[in-house]
CSV table of C-alpha atoms and ligand atoms in Angstrom, one decimal:
chain,number,residue,atom,x,y,z
A,1,MET,CA,-6.4,120.7,73.5
A,2,LYS,CA,-7.0,116.7,72.4
A,3,ILE,CA,-7.0,114.4,75.3
A,4,ALA,CA,-6.1,110.4,74.2
A,5,ILE,CA,-6.7,107.3,76.0
A,6,PRO,CA,-6.8,103.5,76.0
A,7,VAL,CA,-10.2,102.0,76.6
A,8,ASP,CA,-11.8,99.1,76.5
A,9,GLU,CA,-15.1,99.9,74.7
A,10,LYS,CA,-16.2,102.7,72.4
A,11,SER,CA,-17.7,104.9,75.3
A,12,LEU,CA,-17.0,107.7,77.3
A,13,ALA,CA,-17.6,105.5,80.3
A,14,SER,CA,-15.5,102.5,79.5
A,15,ASN,CA,-12.6,102.0,81.8
A,16,VAL,CA,-9.1,102.6,80.8
A,17,CYS,CA,-7.1,99.8,79.6
A,18,VAL,CA,-4.0,98.5,81.2
A,19,SER,CA,-2.1,98.3,77.9
A,20,PHE,CA,-1.5,101.3,75.4
A,21,GLY,CA,-0.4,98.7,72.7
A,22,ARG,CA,-2.3,96.5,72.9
A,23,ALA,CA,-5.2,98.5,73.9
A,24,PRO,CA,-8.9,97.9,70.7
A,25,TYR,CA,-9.3,101.6,70.7
A,26,PHE,CA,-8.2,105.3,71.9
A,27,LEU,CA,-10.5,107.6,73.2
A,28,ILE,CA,-10.0,111.3,71.7
A,29,TYR,CA,-11.4,113.9,73.5
A,30,ASP,CA,-11.7,117.8,72.7
A,31,THR,CA,-11.7,120.3,75.5
A,32,GLU,CA,-12.6,122.8,73.3
A,33,THR,CA,-15.5,121.2,71.2
A,34,LYS,CA,-16.2,118.4,73.9
A,35,GLU,CA,-16.5,116.0,71.6
A,36,SER,CA,-15.5,112.4,71.8
A,37,ILE,CA,-14.6,109.9,68.8
A,38,PHE,CA,-12.9,106.4,69.1
A,39,LEU,CA,-10.5,105.4,67.1
A,40,ASP,CA,-9.4,101.4,66.5
A,41,ASN,CA,-6.2,100.5,67.2
A,42,GLY,CA,-4.9,98.7,64.6
A,43,ALA,CA,-1.7,97.6,65.8
A,44,ALA,CA,-3.4,95.7,68.9
A,45,ALA,CA,-2.9,92.6,67.1
A,46,SER,CA,0.5,93.4,65.9
A,47,THR,CA,3.3,90.8,66.6
A,48,GLY,CA,5.9,93.6,67.8
A,49,GLY,CA,6.1,97.3,68.0
A,50,ALA,CA,2.8,97.6,69.1
A,51,GLY,CA,3.4,100.7,71.0
A,52,ILE,CA,5.3,102.4,68.3
A,53,ARG,CA,2.4,102.1,65.9
A,54,ALA,CA,-0.3,103.3,68.5
A,55,ALA,CA,1.9,106.0,69.2
A,56,GLN,CA,2.8,107.1,65.7
A,57,MET,CA,-1.6,107.0,65.0
A,58,ILE,CA,-2.0,109.0,68.1
A,59,ALA,CA,0.6,112.1,66.9
A,60,ASP,CA,-1.4,111.7,63.7
A,61,ASN,CA,-4.4,112.6,64.9
A,62,LYS,CA,-2.7,115.7,66.5
A,63,VAL,CA,-3.3,114.8,70.2
A,64,ASN,CA,-1.8,116.8,73.0
A,65,ILE,CA,-2.1,114.7,76.1
A,66,LEU,CA,-2.1,110.9,76.9
A,67,LEU,CA,-3.5,109.8,80.0
A,68,THR,CA,-2.7,105.8,80.2
A,69,PRO,CA,-1.6,103.8,83.3
A,70,ARG,CA,1.6,102.9,81.6
A,71,LEU,CA,4.0,103.4,78.9
A,72,GLY,CA,6.8,101.5,76.9
A,73,GLU,CA,10.3,102.7,76.2
A,74,ASN,CA,9.9,102.4,72.6
A,75,ALA,CA,6.5,104.8,72.5
A,76,ALA,CA,7.1,106.7,74.4
A,77,ASP,CA,10.1,108.3,72.5
A,78,VAL,CA,7.8,108.4,69.7
A,79,LEU,CA,5.4,110.6,71.9
A,80,LYS,CA,7.7,113.1,73.4
A,81,SER,CA,9.1,113.7,69.8
A,82,ALA,CA,5.7,114.6,68.8
A,83,GLU,CA,5.5,116.6,71.6
A,84,ILE,CA,2.7,114.9,73.4
A,85,GLU,CA,2.6,114.8,77.4
A,86,ILE,CA,1.8,112.0,79.2
A,87,TYR,CA,-0.3,111.5,82.0
A,88,LYS,CA,-0.6,108.6,84.7
A,89,THR,CA,-4.1,107.8,84.9
A,90,ALA,CA,-5.5,107.7,88.4
A,91,THR,CA,-9.1,105.9,88.4
A,92,ALA,CA,-11.1,103.3,86.4
A,93,SER,CA,-13.2,105.2,84.2
A,94,ALA,CA,-12.1,107.2,81.3
A,95,LYS,CA,-14.1,110.0,81.8
A,96,ASP,CA,-13.3,110.3,85.6
A,97,ASN,CA,-9.9,110.9,84.6
A,98,ILE,CA,-10.4,113.1,81.7
A,99,ASP,CA,-12.3,115.7,84.2
A,100,ALA,CA,-9.2,115.1,86.9
A,101,PHE,CA,-6.8,116.1,84.5
A,102,ILE,CA,-8.7,118.9,83.8
A,103,ALA,CA,-8.8,119.7,87.2
A,104,GLY,CA,-5.1,119.5,87.3
A,105,LYS,CA,-5.1,116.4,89.8
A,106,LEU,CA,-3.3,114.0,87.6
A,107,LEU,CA,0.6,113.8,87.8
A,108,LEU,CA,3.2,113.2,84.9
A,109,LEU,CA,3.7,109.8,83.9
A,110,ASN,CA,7.6,109.6,84.7
A,111,GLU,CA,8.0,105.7,85.0
A,112,ILE,CA,8.7,104.2,81.5
A,113,HIS,CA,8.9,100.5,81.7
A,114,SER,CA,11.5,98.9,79.3
A,115,GLY,CA,8.7,96.2,78.0
A,116,PHE,CA,8.4,93.2,77.1
A,117,HIS,CA,9.3,93.0,73.1
A,118,GLY,CA,12.7,91.2,72.3
A,119,HIS,CA,13.4,88.2,73.9
A,120,GLY,CA,16.9,89.7,76.5
A,121,GLY,CA,15.0,91.5,78.1
A,122,LYS,CA,15.3,89.6,81.7
B,1,MET,CA,25.3,63.7,59.5
B,2,LYS,CA,23.6,65.9,61.4
B,3,ILE,CA,22.1,65.4,64.2
B,4,ALA,CA,19.8,68.2,65.8
B,5,VAL,CA,18.7,68.2,69.8
B,6,LEU,CA,15.3,70.0,70.5
B,7,SER,CA,13.3,70.4,73.7
B,8,GLY,CA,10.2,72.2,74.4
B,9,LYS,CA,11.9,74.8,77.4
B,10,GLY,CA,15.2,75.0,78.2
B,11,GLY,CA,16.5,72.8,81.4
B,12,THR,CA,15.5,69.7,80.4
B,13,GLY,CA,18.9,68.2,80.0
B,14,LYS,CA,18.9,69.4,75.9
B,15,THR,CA,22.7,70.5,76.0
B,16,LEU,CA,23.5,67.5,78.4
B,17,VAL,CA,22.5,65.4,75.8
B,18,SER,CA,24.1,67.2,72.7
B,19,VAL,CA,27.1,68.1,74.5
B,20,ASN,CA,27.8,64.5,75.7
B,21,LEU,CA,27.1,62.9,72.4
B,22,ALA,CA,29.3,65.2,70.8
B,23,ALA,CA,31.7,64.0,73.1
B,24,ALA,CA,31.0,59.9,73.3
B,25,ALA,CA,31.4,60.1,69.2
B,26,LYS,CA,35.3,61.6,70.3
B,27,ILE,CA,35.8,63.0,66.4
B,28,SER,CA,32.6,65.7,66.0
B,29,THR,CA,31.4,69.4,65.8
B,30,TYR,CA,29.2,70.7,68.2
B,31,ILE,CA,27.0,73.8,67.5
B,32,ASP,CA,25.1,75.8,70.3
B,33,CYS,CA,22.4,77.4,68.5
B,34,ASP,CA,21.1,78.2,71.9
B,35,VAL,CA,22.2,81.9,70.9
B,36,GLU,CA,20.2,83.4,73.9
B,37,GLU,CA,21.6,81.5,76.6
B,38,PRO,CA,24.7,79.4,75.3
B,39,ASN,CA,26.3,76.9,77.8
B,40,GLY,CA,27.9,74.0,75.9
B,41,HIS,CA,31.2,76.0,75.9
B,42,LEU,CA,31.1,75.5,80.2
B,43,PHE,CA,31.4,72.2,79.5
B,44,PHE,CA,33.5,71.8,77.0
B,45,LYS,CA,36.3,74.8,78.2
B,46,PRO,CA,37.1,74.7,74.1
B,47,LYS,CA,40.5,76.2,73.3
B,48,ASP,CA,42.5,78.2,70.4
B,49,ILE,CA,39.3,80.4,70.4
B,50,ILE,CA,38.5,82.5,67.7
B,51,GLU,CA,35.6,85.0,67.4
B,52,GLU,CA,33.4,86.7,64.8
B,53,GLU,CA,31.1,89.5,65.1
B,54,ILE,CA,27.8,89.0,63.4
B,55,SER,CA,26.1,92.1,61.6
B,56,VAL,CA,23.2,92.6,60.3
B,57,ASN,CA,22.1,95.9,57.7
B,58,ILE,CA,19.3,98.3,59.0
B,59,PRO,CA,18.0,101.2,57.6
B,60,LYS,CA,19.5,104.3,58.3
B,61,VAL,CA,17.6,107.6,56.9
B,62,ASP,CA,18.6,110.6,54.7
B,63,GLY,CA,16.7,113.9,55.9
B,64,ASN,CA,17.2,115.4,53.1
B,65,LEU,CA,15.9,112.8,50.6
B,66,CYS,CA,13.1,112.0,52.5
B,67,SER,CA,9.9,113.3,51.3
B,68,GLY,CA,7.9,112.2,53.9
B,69,CYS,CA,5.6,110.0,52.3
B,70,ARG,CA,5.2,107.3,55.3
B,71,ARG,CA,5.7,104.3,52.4
B,72,CYS,CA,8.5,102.4,54.8
B,73,VAL,CA,6.3,103.2,57.9
B,74,GLU,CA,2.9,101.2,56.4
B,75,PHE,CA,4.9,98.9,54.9
B,76,CYS,CA,7.0,97.6,58.4
B,77,LYS,CA,5.5,95.1,59.8
B,78,PHE,CA,7.4,95.1,63.0
B,79,ASN,CA,6.1,98.7,63.4
B,80,ALA,CA,9.7,99.6,63.6
B,81,LEU,CA,9.5,103.2,62.0
B,82,ALA,CA,7.7,106.0,63.1
B,83,TYR,CA,7.4,109.2,61.0
B,84,ILE,CA,6.9,112.4,63.8
B,85,LYS,CA,7.2,115.5,63.2
B,86,ASP,CA,8.8,115.4,59.5
B,87,LYS,CA,11.0,113.2,60.8
B,88,LEU,CA,11.7,109.0,60.0
B,89,ILE,CA,12.2,107.5,63.3
B,90,VAL,CA,13.9,104.1,63.4
B,91,PHE,CA,13.7,101.7,66.2
B,92,GLU,CA,16.5,99.9,65.9
B,93,ASP,CA,15.7,97.2,68.2
B,94,ILE,CA,12.4,96.3,66.8
B,95,CYS,CA,13.9,96.0,63.3
B,96,HIS,CA,14.2,92.6,62.0
B,97,PHE,CA,16.5,93.8,59.5
B,98,CYS,CA,14.3,92.5,56.5
B,99,GLY,CA,15.6,95.4,54.0
B,100,GLY,CA,12.3,96.3,52.3
B,101,CYS,CA,11.9,99.7,53.6
B,102,ILE,CA,15.2,100.4,51.9
B,103,LEU,CA,14.0,98.9,48.8
B,104,LEU,CA,10.9,100.1,48.2
B,105,CYS,CA,11.8,103.6,49.3
B,106,PRO,CA,10.7,106.1,46.5
B,107,GLU,CA,13.5,108.9,46.9
B,108,LYS,CA,16.1,106.4,48.0
B,109,ALA,CA,16.7,108.1,51.1
B,110,LEU,CA,16.9,104.5,53.2
B,111,THR,CA,20.4,103.0,53.0
B,112,GLU,CA,21.9,99.8,54.9
B,113,LYS,CA,24.0,100.7,58.3
B,114,GLU,CA,25.4,97.7,59.9
B,115,LYS,CA,24.8,97.0,63.6
B,116,VAL,CA,26.8,94.3,65.8
B,117,VAL,CA,24.1,91.7,67.0
B,118,GLY,CA,26.3,89.0,68.3
B,119,ARG,CA,29.3,87.0,68.2
B,120,VAL,CA,30.5,82.9,66.8
B,121,GLN,CA,33.5,81.5,68.4
B,122,LYS,CA,35.3,78.4,67.4
B,123,GLY,CA,37.4,76.3,69.4
B,124,THR,CA,38.3,72.6,70.3
B,125,SER,CA,38.1,70.7,73.2
B,126,GLU,CA,39.8,67.6,72.9
B,127,GLN,CA,39.1,66.4,69.4
B,128,VAL,CA,35.2,68.4,69.4
B,129,THR,CA,35.1,71.3,67.3
B,130,VAL,CA,33.3,73.8,69.5
B,131,TYR,CA,30.9,76.3,68.3
B,132,THR,CA,29.0,78.8,70.0
B,133,GLY,CA,26.6,81.4,69.0
B,134,ILE,CA,26.1,84.4,71.3
B,135,LEU,CA,23.4,87.2,70.6
B,136,ASN,CA,23.6,90.3,72.3
B,137,PRO,CA,20.9,91.5,74.7
B,138,GLY,CA,17.8,92.7,74.0
B,139,GLU,CA,18.6,91.7,70.1
B,140,PRO,CA,15.2,91.0,68.4
B,141,SER,CA,16.2,87.4,66.4
B,142,GLY,CA,19.0,85.7,66.6
B,143,ILE,CA,18.4,83.7,63.0
B,144,PRO,CA,21.5,86.1,61.2
B,145,ILE,CA,23.5,84.2,64.0
B,146,ILE,CA,22.2,80.7,63.7
B,147,LYS,CA,22.5,81.2,60.1
B,148,LYS,CA,26.4,82.0,60.3
B,149,LEU,CA,27.1,78.7,62.7
B,150,LEU,CA,25.4,76.3,59.8
B,151,ASP,CA,26.8,77.6,56.8
B,152,GLU,CA,30.3,77.5,58.7
B,153,ASN,CA,29.9,74.0,59.1
B,154,GLU,CA,28.7,73.3,55.4
B,155,HIS,CA,31.7,71.8,54.5
B,156,GLU,CA,32.5,69.6,57.5
B,157,ARG,CA,30.1,66.8,55.9
B,158,ASP,CA,32.4,64.0,56.6
B,159,LYS,CA,32.2,65.0,60.5
B,160,THR,CA,29.0,64.5,62.6
B,161,VAL,CA,27.5,67.2,63.8
B,162,PHE,CA,25.5,67.9,66.7
B,163,ILE,CA,23.3,71.1,67.0
B,164,ASP,CA,21.8,72.4,70.2
B,165,CYS,CA,18.8,73.9,69.2
B,166,PRO,CA,17.3,76.9,71.4
B,167,PRO,CA,14.4,75.8,73.7
B,168,GLY,CA,10.7,76.5,72.1
B,169,SER,CA,9.4,75.7,68.8
B,170,ALA,CA,9.4,79.4,67.2
B,171,CYS,CA,11.3,80.0,64.0
B,172,ILE,CA,14.7,80.4,65.3
B,173,VAL,CA,14.4,76.7,66.1
B,174,MET,CA,12.9,75.9,62.6
B,175,GLU,CA,16.1,77.4,61.2
B,176,SER,CA,18.5,75.5,63.6
B,177,ILE,CA,17.0,72.3,62.5
B,178,LYS,CA,16.2,72.8,58.5
B,179,ASP,CA,19.2,71.2,57.5
B,180,ALA,CA,19.1,68.3,60.3
B,181,ASP,CA,19.3,64.3,59.2
B,182,TYR,CA,18.1,63.2,62.5
B,183,CYS,CA,16.3,65.3,65.5
B,184,ILE,CA,16.5,64.1,69.0
B,185,LEU,CA,14.0,65.2,71.3
B,186,VAL,CA,14.7,65.8,74.5
B,187,ALA,CA,11.7,65.2,77.6
B,188,GLU,CA,11.3,65.4,81.3
B,189,PRO,CA,9.3,62.2,83.1
B,190,THR,CA,6.7,65.2,83.8
B,191,LEU,CA,2.9,66.6,82.7
B,192,PHE,CA,4.6,69.4,81.7
B,193,GLY,CA,7.4,67.5,80.0
B,194,VAL,CA,4.5,66.4,78.0
B,195,HIS,CA,3.5,69.6,76.9
B,196,ASN,CA,6.8,70.7,75.8
B,197,LEU,CA,7.8,67.4,74.4
B,198,ASN,CA,4.3,67.6,72.6
B,199,MET,CA,5.0,71.2,71.3
B,200,VAL,CA,8.5,69.9,70.0
B,201,TYR,CA,6.8,66.6,68.1
B,202,GLU,CA,4.6,68.8,66.3
B,203,LEU,CA,7.4,70.6,64.9
B,204,VAL,CA,9.3,68.0,63.5
B,205,LYS,CA,6.5,66.2,62.2
B,206,LEU,CA,6.0,69.5,60.4
B,207,PHE,CA,9.4,69.9,59.1
B,208,ASN,CA,8.8,66.0,58.4
B,209,LYS,CA,12.3,65.2,59.9
B,210,PRO,CA,13.3,61.4,61.3
B,211,PHE,CA,13.2,61.9,65.1
B,212,GLY,CA,13.5,60.0,68.2
B,213,VAL,CA,13.6,60.7,72.1
B,214,VAL,CA,15.2,61.0,74.7
B,215,LEU,CA,13.9,60.5,78.0
B,216,ASN,CA,16.1,62.4,80.8
B,217,LYS,CA,15.8,62.5,84.5
B,218,CYS,CA,14.1,59.0,84.5
B,219,LEU,CA,12.8,57.9,88.4
B,220,ASP,CA,11.2,54.7,89.2
B,221,GLY,CA,7.2,54.8,88.2
B,222,GLU,CA,5.2,56.8,86.3
B,223,ASN,CA,6.9,58.8,83.5
B,224,PRO,CA,4.0,60.6,81.6
B,225,SER,CA,6.3,61.6,78.8
B,226,GLU,CA,7.1,57.7,78.2
B,227,LYS,CA,3.6,57.2,78.2
B,228,PHE,CA,3.1,59.6,75.5
B,229,CYS,CA,5.4,58.2,73.4
B,230,LEU,CA,3.8,54.8,73.7
B,231,GLU,CA,0.6,56.0,72.4
B,232,LYS,CA,1.7,57.9,69.6
B,233,ASN,CA,4.6,55.3,68.8
B,234,ILE,CA,7.3,57.5,68.8
B,235,GLN,CA,10.9,55.5,69.0
B,236,ILE,CA,12.5,55.9,72.5
B,237,LEU,CA,16.1,56.1,71.9
B,238,SER,CA,17.4,56.3,75.5
B,239,ARG,CA,16.5,56.2,79.4
B,240,ILE,CA,18.8,58.3,81.2
B,241,PRO,CA,18.2,58.2,85.3
B,242,PHE,CA,18.0,61.0,87.2
B,243,ASP,CA,21.0,60.2,89.8
B,244,ASN,CA,23.4,62.3,92.0
B,245,GLU,CA,26.5,61.2,89.9
B,246,LEU,CA,25.3,62.7,87.0
B,247,GLY,CA,23.5,65.7,89.0
B,248,THR,CA,27.4,66.2,90.5
B,249,LEU,CA,29.0,65.9,87.2
B,250,ASN,CA,26.6,68.4,85.5
B,251,SER,CA,26.7,71.2,88.1
B,252,ASN,CA,30.5,70.7,88.2
B,253,ALA,CA,30.3,71.5,84.6
B,254,GLU,CA,32.1,68.4,83.6
B,255,ILE,CA,31.0,66.1,80.8
B,256,ALA,CA,29.9,63.1,82.5
B,257,VAL,CA,31.1,60.8,79.1
B,258,ARG,CA,34.4,62.0,80.0
B,259,LYS,CA,34.8,61.1,83.6
B,260,SER,CA,32.4,58.1,83.9
B,261,LYS,CA,32.6,54.5,82.3
B,262,ARG,CA,28.5,54.3,83.4
B,263,TYR,CA,27.9,57.7,81.1
B,264,ARG,CA,30.4,56.6,78.7
B,265,MET,CA,28.4,53.6,77.9
B,266,ILE,CA,24.7,55.3,77.8
B,267,PHE,CA,25.6,58.1,75.7
B,268,TYR,CA,27.2,55.6,73.6
B,269,PHE,CA,24.6,53.6,73.1
B,270,LEU,CA,22.3,56.5,72.3
B,271,LEU,CA,25.4,57.3,69.3
B,272,GLU,CA,24.8,54.0,68.2
B,273,ALA,CA,21.0,53.5,68.5
B,274,VAL,CA,20.9,57.3,66.3
B,275,LYS,CA,23.1,56.3,63.9
B,276,LYS,CA,21.3,53.4,63.1
B,277,GLU,CA,18.2,55.1,62.8
B,278,VAL,CA,20.0,57.8,60.2
B,279,HIS,CA,21.7,55.3,58.5
B,280,HIS,CA,17.7,53.5,57.9
B,281,GLU,CA,16.2,56.8,57.2
B,282,ALA,CA,19.1,56.9,54.4
B,283,THR,CA,18.5,53.8,52.9
B,284,SER,CA,14.7,53.7,53.0
B,285,ASP,CA,14.9,57.2,51.1
B,286,SER,CA,16.7,56.2,48.0
C,301,SF4,S1,9.8,105.8,52.3
C,301,SF4,FE1,11.4,106.8,51.8
C,301,SF4,S2,10.7,109.1,51.4
C,301,SF4,FE2,9.3,107.6,51.8
C,301,SF4,S3,9.2,108.4,54.6
C,301,SF4,FE3,10.1,106.1,54.3
C,301,SF4,S4,12.0,107.2,54.0
C,301,SF4,FE4,11.0,108.8,53.7
C,302,SF4,S1,14.6,96.6,57.6
C,302,SF4,FE1,12.5,95.5,57.8
C,302,SF4,S2,11.9,95.4,59.8
C,302,SF4,FE2,13.9,96.8,59.3
C,302,SF4,S3,13.2,98.8,59.7
C,302,SF4,FE3,12.7,98.4,57.4
C,302,SF4,S4,10.9,97.1,56.7
C,302,SF4,FE4,11.4,96.9,59.1
């Protein structure tokens, strides 16, 4: 099973990034091999639709689970189509969240925000 | 003659200035390009309204033709496309309808689909023709509506046209001032007002448009925007005082020029100053 987390730095000890689409890196942790890799988020600097692009990359890396503090509507649509389950992070460090998830202590993320994209989002 | 009225943010009096100038000119055209929050019509209360829907072309995928090459996904710089589990997903609210993906799809799996993004209304208020652009909430770009509003007026060259621009200096504002003969920048007398003024000042300079500033909400004492104009050698066209009379007229959605003799004079002089400037530009150009 592969778990993805948006992170600020390329390290297991890194903090979870507050933003999904704008996270600089994604940590992909494989629970079978216990290996972790870091993906550069090419979408971080794009002007719009960053969440969609980031979600596409997560899906392309055959991830099963995403742990994130928050998520936009469009990214959630992509991830749901890819049948990726989304859980809400509970603590600051990426490593702690992986452990908490494996121990069954994380909850499904159910509040999806409509994002700040477009200008009509008042 | 086309005159665009701009400001760095909403609420500085951009609508006040453009509405009253159009009313002072008597036979004129007023175009509300502030399509996210058009409010000129609240003042003009136009009659005999004709409305037209504005649509754009967004891509629609034929799943049977799509080979999954993902070229469209890579291409779209707005990230409006995703390819998941052998299916292309189009995010209609993110798509900026550039049409690129439709052109490049090697399988011709993408075709155009019409999507309504807003509407344009035309009406009259005394002898002013009033155009209002209205963008549907959540749409990414009001540019198709602005284009329609301005194209519509190409043939009315003889009348004076006042363009109430969207606030700020983004590409939608550039679209609004593109064909303007003259730009009026409306500024508030605060430090924050100077910051906003500077934004639109940079823009009109970039476009090489002749321009002048209207200082709004003027009180006695220090006016940082005025100082800015003097430092940069910018023409000050008018100083609109901040008083109860104007405040009341404004909050009742009345056009000051049509209600108050004093304001009729202020805007009449402003109009003359602008005309003189435009004329001066025209002669010094040739
Ligand atoms: S470019 Fe055409 S064929 Fe390729 S993924 Fe996009 S829609 Fe499908
Ligand atoms: S039309 Fe342009 S913006 Fe819309 S999906 Fe295609 S490439 Fe992206």
